[in-house]
Amino acid sequence: MIHTSKLTKTFTVKKEKIQAVKGVDIDVERGELVAFLGPNGAGKSTTLRMLTTLLAPTSGAARVAGVDVVADPAGVRSRIGYIGQGNGGGHSYRVIDELIMQGRFYGMNTTDARTRAEQLLKSLELEDLKKRTVIKLSGGQRRRMDVALGLMHSPTLLFLDEPSTGMDPQNRANLWEHIMRMRLEHGTTIVLTTHYLEEADTMSERVIVIDHGEIIADNTAGRLKSDLAGDLLAVEVSAAAAAKVRGLLGRAAAAGELEETAYDGVIRFRLRLPDGARLAPGLLKDMNDAGAPALRLELKPPTLDDVFLELTGRSLREGGKV
Amino acid sequence: MQLQQATAAGTAVRKPGLGRILQDTKYVFWREMLLVIRDPFSLIFSLVQPLVFLALFGPLLGAAVGAEAFGGESSLQWFLPGVVVMIALFGTSMTGSNLQYELMTGSYERILATPLSRSSLLIGRALKEWAPLVLQGLVIALASIPFGFVFYPLHVLFGLVVIGVFGIGLGALSYALALVTQGKEWVFWGVQQTLLFPLMILSGIMLPIEAGPRWMQVLSLFNPLTYMVNAERELFAGGLGSDTLWGVVAAVITAVVGLAVGVRVIKRSTL
Ligand SMILES: Nc1ncnc2c1ncn2[C@@H]1O[C@H](COP(=O)(O)OP(=O)(O)OP(=O)(O)O)[C@@H](O)[C@H]1O
Ligand SMILES: [Mg+2]
């Protein structure tokens, strides 16, 4: 459905070159659900804009829905749907009018467009707002309207740039229900970007991690986590026994990295333990045998943030350490 | 939350071509017109303005310049077509300003991502600024009849079409200007105002250019608006001759140049 090679975008602002996207290779098959994950300014929107013909690539090539974006941009546009990062509704327009016009833009007749608009308004819980002007909607309501606009023509390939940003948990769940249903019923191919780690983790099959305009990882969330991060194990022993297990834990830890903090005569070790759930019982037994029984133990499965931290040394979370 | 998909219209790939551009233009125009339809007050104001202008400026003009400057016609017969051109000028040169709002939100981007042809985006928006003119032109023409204005409906209608073609070109240029000055909205207004007034004065809309110095008359020959004003004057007086022909030529050239520039500017950054 999507194939890019060395896709690159360089912006020039006041003679300064900004390399927003640095030669990315992406392949997406029909029916896949792919999430781009990355911090602010990583190049997610820029990549999506190139794939949706809204930006001309500086170099490289991209085929979307079987069509080359540079050779036949109009062909690409008629085969895809796009929900951008900004609000798509015109400020002074009524919600229902914008939806119907959007359908008309894609060649639907007025009756079909109206029926479809009513369906979407209903399922996105915007029914009561259909005669409001866009400027009088709340942020989350506007975002839901954006989603409705993007779904009007039931595209077979849909791009969504941070679709759930600004929505409350209930509406976010509702949005995902929509997306999942579209996949299930119509085999829609979906490419989206998100900041929500849990969202990328639980909803998408495949996560493409992007940072500084480069793809730094591309796999299922499960594989990324098990390959790159491993479970986080925290184990406490008495200060007197610490020396007996330091070597043992160091050998078990990923890359031999062992973190150690002391308080109230207790030493707390923290380490990454790939496949930790399976290995932890054995490790506990070894500690017992060495004469240093664990006083406390915590085992946390890895998150995508751990993956990102592992890859870049930075956290994706708000105010993450650099 | 049962959601059935409607027709998979999005998958129907439409072929480019003139018919397609016309159809897309209709949609873009209609979307713009929804603003007027949902808020008809704006239209009422736009009708009052030219009437006030006509009522206040018309009598002064006759008194100040003297009837012989108008070739013996009533000053109203001479002045009214000028007002029509002026409304068209102000209206269509504002095309880009309405776009500015949509550029600031994601609305313009959303529309750019649809299959609408690029020239239809320009034409549809420009026509929206022109459309009220049809009503405005007819209303001020009718309102002027009691004051000695002779109304030739078919000629006036044709005149409005010609000015519409000119307006497409000017609207497209205004659209392009809004795109180029994106993020610096004041530049748009600066350029628009700086160009508008010399163009207007050098076309003889307000005062006959024949009364001015030679250099102004020469400059006016290079102003497409001059040909528009002359054509409208001929048409509004019930004539159909070389002035009209030149007006049509100037309108078509402006439209072609405007659209060429407009499409280029749209495609400069997007595909
Ligand atoms: N039109 C532009 N002109 C100049 N620089 C730009 C432009 N658009 C984006 N950039 C720059 O390109 C880089 C990538 O931006 P992009 O919008 O793709 O990031 P993103 O991953 O979508 O971030 P976010 O999560 O904040 O939406 C940033 O450094 C940004 O400042
Ligand atoms: Mg972005």
mmCIF file with all atom_site columns, N, CA and C in Angstrom, chain A residues 49 53-54 56 69 77-78 82 87-88 91-94 97-98 101-102 104-106 108 112 116 119 153-154 156 174 177-178 181 186, chain B residues 1 3-7 9-11 13-14 27 30-32 34-35 38 102 105-107 109-116 118 269-271:
data_model
loop_
_atom_site.group_PDB
_atom_site.id
_atom_site.type_symbol
_atom_site.label_atom_id
_atom_site.label_alt_id
_atom_site.label_comp_id
_atom_site.label_asym_id
_atom_site.label_entity_id
_atom_site.label_seq_id
_atom_site.pdbx_PDB_ins_code
_atom_site.Cartn_x
_atom_site.Cartn_y
_atom_site.Cartn_z
_atom_site.occupancy
_atom_site.B_iso_or_equiv
_atom_site.pdbx_formal_charge
_atom_site.auth_seq_id
_atom_site.auth_comp_id
_atom_site.auth_asym_id
_atom_site.auth_atom_id
_atom_site.pdbx_PDB_model_num
ATOM 1   N N  . ARG A 1 49  ? 2.713   14.272 5.541   1.00 0.00 ? 49  ARG A N  1
ATOM 2   C CA . ARG A 1 49  ? 2.388   15.268 4.514   1.00 0.00 ? 49  ARG A CA 1
ATOM 3   C C  . ARG A 1 49  ? 2.985   14.893 3.158   1.00 0.00 ? 49  ARG A C  1
ATOM 4   N N  . THR A 1 53  ? 0.717   13.945 -0.365  1.00 0.00 ? 53  THR A N  1
ATOM 5   C CA . THR A 1 53  ? 0.963   14.937 -1.434  1.00 0.00 ? 53  THR A CA 1
ATOM 6   C C  . THR A 1 53  ? 0.828   16.386 -0.975  1.00 0.00 ? 53  THR A C  1
ATOM 7   N N  . LEU A 1 54  ? 0.857   16.624 0.317   1.00 0.00 ? 54  LEU A N  1
ATOM 8   C CA . LEU A 1 54  ? 0.731   18.004 0.787   1.00 0.00 ? 54  LEU A CA 1
ATOM 9   C C  . LEU A 1 54  ? 2.088   18.701 0.819   1.00 0.00 ? 54  LEU A C  1
ATOM 10  N N  . ALA A 1 56  ? 6.030   18.470 -1.165  1.00 0.00 ? 56  ALA A N  1
ATOM 11  C CA . ALA A 1 56  ? 6.874   17.818 -2.155  1.00 0.00 ? 56  ALA A CA 1
ATOM 12  C C  . ALA A 1 56  ? 8.146   17.321 -1.469  1.00 0.00 ? 56  ALA A C  1
ATOM 13  N N  . VAL A 1 69  ? 3.745   9.525  -5.719  1.00 0.00 ? 69  VAL A N  1
ATOM 14  C CA . VAL A 1 69  ? 3.211   10.797 -5.204  1.00 0.00 ? 69  VAL A CA 1
ATOM 15  C C  . VAL A 1 69  ? 3.633   11.990 -6.044  1.00 0.00 ? 69  VAL A C  1
ATOM 16  N N  . ARG A 1 77  ? -4.393  11.503 -4.097  1.00 0.00 ? 77  ARG A N  1
ATOM 17  C CA . ARG A 1 77  ? -5.421  12.176 -3.284  1.00 0.00 ? 77  ARG A CA 1
ATOM 18  C C  . ARG A 1 77  ? -6.782  11.519 -3.406  1.00 0.00 ? 77  ARG A C  1
ATOM 19  N N  . SER A 1 78  ? -7.083  11.012 -4.609  1.00 0.00 ? 78  SER A N  1
ATOM 20  C CA . SER A 1 78  ? -8.414  10.432 -4.764  1.00 0.00 ? 78  SER A CA 1
ATOM 21  C C  . SER A 1 78  ? -8.494  9.037  -4.151  1.00 0.00 ? 78  SER A C  1
ATOM 22  N N  . TYR A 1 82  ? -7.259  11.744 4.752   1.00 0.00 ? 82  TYR A N  1
ATOM 23  C CA . TYR A 1 82  ? -6.228  12.365 5.584   1.00 0.00 ? 82  TYR A CA 1
ATOM 24  C C  . TYR A 1 82  ? -6.872  13.185 6.690   1.00 0.00 ? 82  TYR A C  1
ATOM 25  N N  . ASN A 1 87  ? -7.128  21.481 12.991  1.00 0.00 ? 87  ASN A N  1
ATOM 26  C CA . ASN A 1 87  ? -8.574  21.301 12.850  1.00 0.00 ? 87  ASN A CA 1
ATOM 27  C C  . ASN A 1 87  ? -9.001  21.584 11.417  1.00 0.00 ? 87  ASN A C  1
ATOM 28  N N  . GLY A 1 88  ? -9.740  20.627 10.853  1.00 0.00 ? 88  GLY A N  1
ATOM 29  C CA . GLY A 1 88  ? -10.077 20.703 9.446   1.00 0.00 ? 88  GLY A CA 1
ATOM 30  C C  . GLY A 1 88  ? -11.317 21.505 9.107   1.00 0.00 ? 88  GLY A C  1
ATOM 31  N N  . HIS A 1 91  ? -13.890 27.742 10.304  1.00 0.00 ? 91  HIS A N  1
ATOM 32  C CA . HIS A 1 91  ? -14.439 28.333 11.524  1.00 0.00 ? 91  HIS A CA 1
ATOM 33  C C  . HIS A 1 91  ? -15.898 28.742 11.459  1.00 0.00 ? 91  HIS A C  1
ATOM 34  N N  . SER A 1 92  ? -16.305 29.355 10.353  1.00 0.00 ? 92  SER A N  1
ATOM 35  C CA . SER A 1 92  ? -17.640 29.934 10.301  1.00 0.00 ? 92  SER A CA 1
ATOM 36  C C  . SER A 1 92  ? -18.673 28.976 9.734   1.00 0.00 ? 92  SER A C  1
ATOM 37  N N  . TYR A 1 93  ? -18.259 27.752 9.434   1.00 0.00 ? 93  TYR A N  1
ATOM 38  C CA . TYR A 1 93  ? -19.191 26.815 8.825   1.00 0.00 ? 93  TYR A CA 1
ATOM 39  C C  . TYR A 1 93  ? -19.944 26.006 9.869   1.00 0.00 ? 93  TYR A C  1
ATOM 40  N N  . ARG A 1 94  ? -21.121 25.535 9.470   1.00 0.00 ? 94  ARG A N  1
ATOM 41  C CA . ARG A 1 94  ? -21.838 24.598 10.318  1.00 0.00 ? 94  ARG A CA 1
ATOM 42  C C  . ARG A 1 94  ? -21.238 23.213 10.136  1.00 0.00 ? 94  ARG A C  1
ATOM 43  N N  . ASP A 1 97  ? -22.793 21.103 7.342   1.00 0.00 ? 97  ASP A N  1
ATOM 44  C CA . ASP A 1 97  ? -22.483 21.617 6.006   1.00 0.00 ? 97  ASP A CA 1
ATOM 45  C C  . ASP A 1 97  ? -21.080 21.189 5.569   1.00 0.00 ? 97  ASP A C  1
ATOM 46  N N  . GLU A 1 98  ? -20.135 21.305 6.490   1.00 0.00 ? 98  GLU A N  1
ATOM 47  C CA . GLU A 1 98  ? -18.760 20.937 6.154   1.00 0.00 ? 98  GLU A CA 1
ATOM 48  C C  . GLU A 1 98  ? -18.655 19.461 5.812   1.00 0.00 ? 98  GLU A C  1
ATOM 49  N N  . MET A 1 101 ? -20.190 18.858 2.351   1.00 0.00 ? 101 MET A N  1
ATOM 50  C CA . MET A 1 101 ? -19.305 19.363 1.296   1.00 0.00 ? 101 MET A CA 1
ATOM 51  C C  . MET A 1 101 ? -18.093 18.449 1.123   1.00 0.00 ? 101 MET A C  1
ATOM 52  N N  . GLN A 1 102 ? -17.563 17.971 2.235   1.00 0.00 ? 102 GLN A N  1
ATOM 53  C CA . GLN A 1 102 ? -16.415 17.070 2.157   1.00 0.00 ? 102 GLN A CA 1
ATOM 54  C C  . GLN A 1 102 ? -16.761 15.834 1.319   1.00 0.00 ? 102 GLN A C  1
ATOM 55  N N  . ARG A 1 104 ? -19.027 15.699 -0.989  1.00 0.00 ? 104 ARG A N  1
ATOM 56  C CA . ARG A 1 104 ? -19.159 16.150 -2.382  1.00 0.00 ? 104 ARG A CA 1
ATOM 57  C C  . ARG A 1 104 ? -17.784 16.279 -3.041  1.00 0.00 ? 104 ARG A C  1
ATOM 58  N N  . PHE A 1 105 ? -16.808 16.774 -2.274  1.00 0.00 ? 105 PHE A N  1
ATOM 59  C CA . PHE A 1 105 ? -15.450 16.920 -2.822  1.00 0.00 ? 105 PHE A CA 1
ATOM 60  C C  . PHE A 1 105 ? -14.917 15.574 -3.316  1.00 0.00 ? 105 PHE A C  1
ATOM 61  N N  . TYR A 1 106 ? -15.353 14.510 -2.659  1.00 0.00 ? 106 TYR A N  1
ATOM 62  C CA . TYR A 1 106 ? -14.884 13.180 -3.047  1.00 0.00 ? 106 TYR A CA 1
ATOM 63  C C  . TYR A 1 106 ? -15.833 12.511 -4.029  1.00 0.00 ? 106 TYR A C  1
ATOM 64  N N  . MET A 1 108 ? -19.180 12.123 -3.839  1.00 0.00 ? 108 MET A N  1
ATOM 65  C CA . MET A 1 108 ? -20.434 11.514 -3.384  1.00 0.00 ? 108 MET A CA 1
ATOM 66  C C  . MET A 1 108 ? -21.588 12.426 -3.760  1.00 0.00 ? 108 MET A C  1
ATOM 67  N N  . ASP A 1 112 ? -26.217 10.612 -0.485  1.00 0.00 ? 112 ASP A N  1
ATOM 68  C CA . ASP A 1 112 ? -25.259 9.719  0.175   1.00 0.00 ? 112 ASP A CA 1
ATOM 69  C C  . ASP A 1 112 ? -24.444 10.477 1.214   1.00 0.00 ? 112 ASP A C  1
ATOM 70  N N  . ARG A 1 116 ? -24.357 9.589  5.154   1.00 0.00 ? 116 ARG A N  1
ATOM 71  C CA . ARG A 1 116 ? -23.078 9.253  5.770   1.00 0.00 ? 116 ARG A CA 1
ATOM 72  C C  . ARG A 1 116 ? -22.741 10.243 6.894   1.00 0.00 ? 116 ARG A C  1
ATOM 73  N N  . GLN A 1 119 ? -24.757 9.471  9.970   1.00 0.00 ? 119 GLN A N  1
ATOM 74  C CA . GLN A 1 119 ? -24.212 8.285  10.645  1.00 0.00 ? 119 GLN A CA 1
ATOM 75  C C  . GLN A 1 119 ? -23.005 8.640  11.504  1.00 0.00 ? 119 GLN A C  1
ATOM 76  N N  . HIS A 1 153 ? -15.696 9.736  3.217   1.00 0.00 ? 153 HIS A N  1
ATOM 77  C CA . HIS A 1 153 ? -15.717 8.990  1.958   1.00 0.00 ? 153 HIS A CA 1
ATOM 78  C C  . HIS A 1 153 ? -15.216 7.556  2.116   1.00 0.00 ? 153 HIS A C  1
ATOM 79  N N  . SER A 1 154 ? -15.139 7.079  3.359   1.00 0.00 ? 154 SER A N  1
ATOM 80  C CA . SER A 1 154 ? -14.720 5.701  3.624   1.00 0.00 ? 154 SER A CA 1
ATOM 81  C C  . SER A 1 154 ? -13.484 5.297  2.813   1.00 0.00 ? 154 SER A C  1
ATOM 82  N N  . THR A 1 156 ? -9.931  3.700  1.589   1.00 0.00 ? 156 THR A N  1
ATOM 83  C CA . THR A 1 156 ? -9.333  2.388  1.828   1.00 0.00 ? 156 THR A CA 1
ATOM 84  C C  . THR A 1 156 ? -7.967  2.521  2.490   1.00 0.00 ? 156 THR A C  1
ATOM 85  N N  . ASN A 1 174 ? -13.799 5.555  21.940  1.00 0.00 ? 174 ASN A N  1
ATOM 86  C CA . ASN A 1 174 ? -14.787 5.541  20.864  1.00 0.00 ? 174 ASN A CA 1
ATOM 87  C C  . ASN A 1 174 ? -14.107 5.634  19.491  1.00 0.00 ? 174 ASN A C  1
ATOM 88  N N  . GLU A 1 177 ? -12.589 2.429  18.608  1.00 0.00 ? 177 GLU A N  1
ATOM 89  C CA . GLU A 1 177 ? -13.605 1.472  18.204  1.00 0.00 ? 177 GLU A CA 1
ATOM 90  C C  . GLU A 1 177 ? -13.915 1.637  16.716  1.00 0.00 ? 177 GLU A C  1
ATOM 91  N N  . HIS A 1 178 ? -14.015 2.921  16.294  1.00 0.00 ? 178 HIS A N  1
ATOM 92  C CA . HIS A 1 178 ? -14.233 3.242  14.883  1.00 0.00 ? 178 HIS A CA 1
ATOM 93  C C  . HIS A 1 178 ? -13.143 2.678  14.008  1.00 0.00 ? 178 HIS A C  1
ATOM 94  N N  . ARG A 1 181 ? -13.152 -1.021 13.770  1.00 0.00 ? 181 ARG A N  1
ATOM 95  C CA . ARG A 1 181 ? -14.278 -1.507 12.977  1.00 0.00 ? 181 ARG A CA 1
ATOM 96  C C  . ARG A 1 181 ? -14.002 -1.330 11.482  1.00 0.00 ? 181 ARG A C  1
ATOM 97  N N  . HIS A 1 186 ? -13.773 -3.429 6.513   1.00 0.00 ? 186 HIS A N  1
ATOM 98  C CA . HIS A 1 186 ? -13.385 -3.007 5.164   1.00 0.00 ? 186 HIS A CA 1
ATOM 99  C C  . HIS A 1 186 ? -11.911 -3.216 4.853   1.00 0.00 ? 186 HIS A C  1
ATOM 100 N N  . MET B 2 1   ? -23.509 1.629  18.861  1.00 0.00 ? 1   MET B N  1
ATOM 101 C CA . MET B 2 1   ? -22.708 2.448  17.932  1.00 0.00 ? 1   MET B CA 1
ATOM 102 C C  . MET B 2 1   ? -22.481 1.702  16.629  1.00 0.00 ? 1   MET B C  1
ATOM 103 N N  . LEU B 2 3   ? -22.085 1.438  12.858  1.00 0.00 ? 3   LEU B N  1
ATOM 104 C CA . LEU B 2 3   ? -21.712 2.331  11.774  1.00 0.00 ? 3   LEU B CA 1
ATOM 105 C C  . LEU B 2 3   ? -21.586 1.538  10.487  1.00 0.00 ? 3   LEU B C  1
ATOM 106 N N  . GLN B 2 4   ? -22.534 1.776  9.578   1.00 0.00 ? 4   GLN B N  1
ATOM 107 C CA . GLN B 2 4   ? -22.373 1.105  8.298   1.00 0.00 ? 4   GLN B CA 1
ATOM 108 C C  . GLN B 2 4   ? -21.698 2.087  7.354   1.00 0.00 ? 4   GLN B C  1
ATOM 109 N N  . GLN B 2 5   ? -20.871 1.544  6.506   1.00 0.00 ? 5   GLN B N  1
ATOM 110 C CA . GLN B 2 5   ? -20.198 2.417  5.544   1.00 0.00 ? 5   GLN B CA 1
ATOM 111 C C  . GLN B 2 5   ? -21.182 2.805  4.442   1.00 0.00 ? 5   GLN B C  1
ATOM 112 N N  . ALA B 2 6   ? -21.070 4.027  3.988   1.00 0.00 ? 6   ALA B N  1
ATOM 113 C CA . ALA B 2 6   ? -21.866 4.435  2.835   1.00 0.00 ? 6   ALA B CA 1
ATOM 114 C C  . ALA B 2 6   ? -21.144 3.942  1.575   1.00 0.00 ? 6   ALA B C  1
ATOM 115 N N  . THR B 2 7   ? -21.574 4.427  0.427   1.00 0.00 ? 7   THR B N  1
ATOM 116 C CA . THR B 2 7   ? -20.933 4.000  -0.807  1.00 0.00 ? 7   THR B CA 1
ATOM 117 C C  . THR B 2 7   ? -19.448 4.274  -0.745  1.00 0.00 ? 7   THR B C  1
ATOM 118 N N  . ALA B 2 9   ? -17.457 5.790  -2.368  1.00 0.00 ? 9   ALA B N  1
ATOM 119 C CA . ALA B 2 9   ? -17.247 6.773  -3.429  1.00 0.00 ? 9   ALA B CA 1
ATOM 120 C C  . ALA B 2 9   ? -15.797 7.183  -3.530  1.00 0.00 ? 9   ALA B C  1
ATOM 121 N N  . GLY B 2 10  ? -15.106 7.139  -2.406  1.00 0.00 ? 10  GLY B N  1
ATOM 122 C CA . GLY B 2 10  ? -13.727 7.587  -2.382  1.00 0.00 ? 10  GLY B CA 1
ATOM 123 C C  . GLY B 2 10  ? -12.820 6.766  -3.273  1.00 0.00 ? 10  GLY B C  1
ATOM 124 N N  . THR B 2 11  ? -13.244 5.562  -3.563  1.00 0.00 ? 11  THR B N  1
ATOM 125 C CA . THR B 2 11  ? -12.370 4.723  -4.360  1.00 0.00 ? 11  THR B CA 1
ATOM 126 C C  . THR B 2 11  ? -12.536 4.985  -5.849  1.00 0.00 ? 11  THR B C  1
ATOM 127 N N  . VAL B 2 13  ? -11.895 6.724  -8.885  1.00 0.00 ? 13  VAL B N  1
ATOM 128 C CA . VAL B 2 13  ? -10.871 7.689  -9.262  1.00 0.00 ? 13  VAL B CA 1
ATOM 129 C C  . VAL B 2 13  ? -11.356 8.475  -10.469 1.00 0.00 ? 13  VAL B C  1
ATOM 130 N N  . ARG B 2 14  ? -11.478 9.792  -10.284 1.00 0.00 ? 14  ARG B N  1
ATOM 131 C CA . ARG B 2 14  ? -12.022 10.601 -11.357 1.00 0.00 ? 14  ARG B CA 1
ATOM 132 C C  . ARG B 2 14  ? -10.908 11.107 -12.263 1.00 0.00 ? 14  ARG B C  1
ATOM 133 N N  . TYR B 2 27  ? -18.382 22.919 -6.509  1.00 0.00 ? 27  TYR B N  1
ATOM 134 C CA . TYR B 2 27  ? -18.345 22.539 -5.091  1.00 0.00 ? 27  TYR B CA 1
ATOM 135 C C  . TYR B 2 27  ? -17.647 23.589 -4.241  1.00 0.00 ? 27  TYR B C  1
ATOM 136 N N  . TRP B 2 30  ? -19.753 26.580 -3.992  1.00 0.00 ? 30  TRP B N  1
ATOM 137 C CA . TRP B 2 30  ? -20.927 26.345 -3.156  1.00 0.00 ? 30  TRP B CA 1
ATOM 138 C C  . TRP B 2 30  ? -20.550 26.356 -1.681  1.00 0.00 ? 30  TRP B C  1
ATOM 139 N N  . ARG B 2 31  ? -19.410 25.772 -1.360  1.00 0.00 ? 31  ARG B N  1
ATOM 140 C CA . ARG B 2 31  ? -18.980 25.785 0.038   1.00 0.00 ? 31  ARG B CA 1
ATOM 141 C C  . ARG B 2 31  ? -18.803 27.230 0.504   1.00 0.00 ? 31  ARG B C  1
ATOM 142 N N  . GLU B 2 32  ? -18.193 28.043 -0.338  1.00 0.00 ? 32  GLU B N  1
ATOM 143 C CA . GLU B 2 32  ? -17.990 29.446 0.022   1.00 0.00 ? 32  GLU B CA 1
ATOM 144 C C  . GLU B 2 32  ? -19.319 30.176 0.167   1.00 0.00 ? 32  GLU B C  1
ATOM 145 N N  . LEU B 2 34  ? -22.064 29.022 1.100   1.00 0.00 ? 34  LEU B N  1
ATOM 146 C CA . LEU B 2 34  ? -22.778 28.633 2.313   1.00 0.00 ? 34  LEU B CA 1
ATOM 147 C C  . LEU B 2 34  ? -22.604 29.693 3.401   1.00 0.00 ? 34  LEU B C  1
ATOM 148 N N  . LEU B 2 35  ? -21.435 30.336 3.396   1.00 0.00 ? 35  LEU B N  1
ATOM 149 C CA . LEU B 2 35  ? -21.189 31.385 4.385   1.00 0.00 ? 35  LEU B CA 1
ATOM 150 C C  . LEU B 2 35  ? -22.186 32.523 4.215   1.00 0.00 ? 35  LEU B C  1
ATOM 151 N N  . ARG B 2 38  ? -25.895 31.185 4.987   1.00 0.00 ? 38  ARG B N  1
ATOM 152 C CA . ARG B 2 38  ? -26.163 31.002 6.414   1.00 0.00 ? 38  ARG B CA 1
ATOM 153 C C  . ARG B 2 38  ? -26.144 32.318 7.181   1.00 0.00 ? 38  ARG B C  1
ATOM 154 N N  . GLU B 2 102 ? -8.401  30.172 6.911   1.00 0.00 ? 102 GLU B N  1
ATOM 155 C CA . GLU B 2 102 ? -8.335  28.732 6.714   1.00 0.00 ? 102 GLU B CA 1
ATOM 156 C C  . GLU B 2 102 ? -6.899  28.239 6.711   1.00 0.00 ? 102 GLU B C  1
ATOM 157 N N  . THR B 2 105 ? -5.898  27.594 10.494  1.00 0.00 ? 105 THR B N  1
ATOM 158 C CA . THR B 2 105 ? -6.337  26.310 11.061  1.00 0.00 ? 105 THR B CA 1
ATOM 159 C C  . THR B 2 105 ? -5.902  25.216 10.083  1.00 0.00 ? 105 THR B C  1
ATOM 160 N N  . GLY B 2 106 ? -6.381  24.015 10.255  1.00 0.00 ? 106 GLY B N  1
ATOM 161 C CA . GLY B 2 106 ? -6.012  22.954 9.325   1.00 0.00 ? 106 GLY B CA 1
ATOM 162 C C  . GLY B 2 106 ? -6.986  22.832 8.174   1.00 0.00 ? 106 GLY B C  1
ATOM 163 N N  . SER B 2 107 ? -7.879  23.818 8.057   1.00 0.00 ? 107 SER B N  1
ATOM 164 C CA . SER B 2 107 ? -8.970  23.716 7.110   1.00 0.00 ? 107 SER B CA 1
ATOM 165 C C  . SER B 2 107 ? -8.485  23.711 5.655   1.00 0.00 ? 107 SER B C  1
ATOM 166 N N  . GLU B 2 109 ? -5.515  22.861 4.626   1.00 0.00 ? 109 GLU B N  1
ATOM 167 C CA . GLU B 2 109 ? -4.766  21.626 4.387   1.00 0.00 ? 109 GLU B CA 1
ATOM 168 C C  . GLU B 2 109 ? -5.712  20.457 4.136   1.00 0.00 ? 109 GLU B C  1
ATOM 169 N N  . ARG B 2 110 ? -6.794  20.430 4.913   1.00 0.00 ? 110 ARG B N  1
ATOM 170 C CA . ARG B 2 110 ? -7.766  19.350 4.737   1.00 0.00 ? 110 ARG B CA 1
ATOM 171 C C  . ARG B 2 110 ? -8.333  19.377 3.312   1.00 0.00 ? 110 ARG B C  1
ATOM 172 N N  . ILE B 2 111 ? -8.609  20.571 2.825   1.00 0.00 ? 111 ILE B N  1
ATOM 173 C CA . ILE B 2 111 ? -9.179  20.679 1.486   1.00 0.00 ? 111 ILE B CA 1
ATOM 174 C C  . ILE B 2 111 ? -8.136  20.370 0.413   1.00 0.00 ? 111 ILE B C  1
ATOM 175 N N  . LEU B 2 112 ? -6.886  20.765 0.680   1.00 0.00 ? 112 LEU B N  1
ATOM 176 C CA . LEU B 2 112 ? -5.822  20.443 -0.283  1.00 0.00 ? 112 LEU B CA 1
ATOM 177 C C  . LEU B 2 112 ? -5.642  18.936 -0.442  1.00 0.00 ? 112 LEU B C  1
ATOM 178 N N  . ALA B 2 113 ? -5.964  18.192 0.611   1.00 0.00 ? 113 ALA B N  1
ATOM 179 C CA . ALA B 2 113 ? -5.769  16.740 0.566   1.00 0.00 ? 113 ALA B CA 1
ATOM 180 C C  . ALA B 2 113 ? -6.908  16.032 -0.163  1.00 0.00 ? 113 ALA B C  1
ATOM 181 N N  . THR B 2 114 ? -7.974  16.744 -0.495  1.00 0.00 ? 114 THR B N  1
ATOM 182 C CA . THR B 2 114 ? -9.071  16.138 -1.252  1.00 0.00 ? 114 THR B CA 1
ATOM 183 C C  . THR B 2 114 ? -8.715  16.144 -2.738  1.00 0.00 ? 114 THR B C  1
ATOM 184 N N  . PRO B 2 115 ? -9.458  15.404 -3.541  1.00 0.00 ? 115 PRO B N  1
ATOM 185 C CA . PRO B 2 115 ? -9.105  15.347 -4.968  1.00 0.00 ? 115 PRO B CA 1
ATOM 186 C C  . PRO B 2 115 ? -9.481  16.596 -5.762  1.00 0.00 ? 115 PRO B C  1
ATOM 187 N N  . LEU B 2 116 ? -9.962  17.639 -5.128  1.00 0.00 ? 116 LEU B N  1
ATOM 188 C CA . LEU B 2 116 ? -10.353 18.842 -5.876  1.00 0.00 ? 116 LEU B CA 1
ATOM 189 C C  . LEU B 2 116 ? -9.189  19.356 -6.710  1.00 0.00 ? 116 LEU B C  1
ATOM 190 N N  . ARG B 2 118 ? -6.704  21.906 -8.494  1.00 0.00 ? 118 ARG B N  1
ATOM 191 C CA . ARG B 2 118 ? -6.125  23.137 -7.947  1.00 0.00 ? 118 ARG B CA 1
ATOM 192 C C  . ARG B 2 118 ? -6.754  24.395 -8.518  1.00 0.00 ? 118 ARG B C  1
ATOM 193 N N  . SER B 2 269 ? 4.812   24.541 -3.055  1.00 0.00 ? 269 SER B N  1
ATOM 194 C CA . SER B 2 269 ? 5.184   23.781 -1.861  1.00 0.00 ? 269 SER B CA 1
ATOM 195 C C  . SER B 2 269 ? 4.523   22.410 -1.840  1.00 0.00 ? 269 SER B C  1
ATOM 196 N N  . THR B 2 270 ? 3.273   22.322 -2.321  1.00 0.00 ? 270 THR B N  1
ATOM 197 C CA . THR B 2 270 ? 2.604   21.019 -2.309  1.00 0.00 ? 270 THR B CA 1
ATOM 198 C C  . THR B 2 270 ? 2.781   20.365 -3.665  1.00 0.00 ? 270 THR B C  1
ATOM 199 N N  . LEU B 2 271 ? 2.257   19.174 -3.797  1.00 0.00 ? 271 LEU B N  1
ATOM 200 C CA . LEU B 2 271 ? 2.343   18.504 -5.093  1.00 0.00 ? 271 LEU B CA 1
ATOM 201 C C  . LEU B 2 271 ? 1.075   18.721 -5.880  1.00 0.00 ? 271 LEU B C  1
#
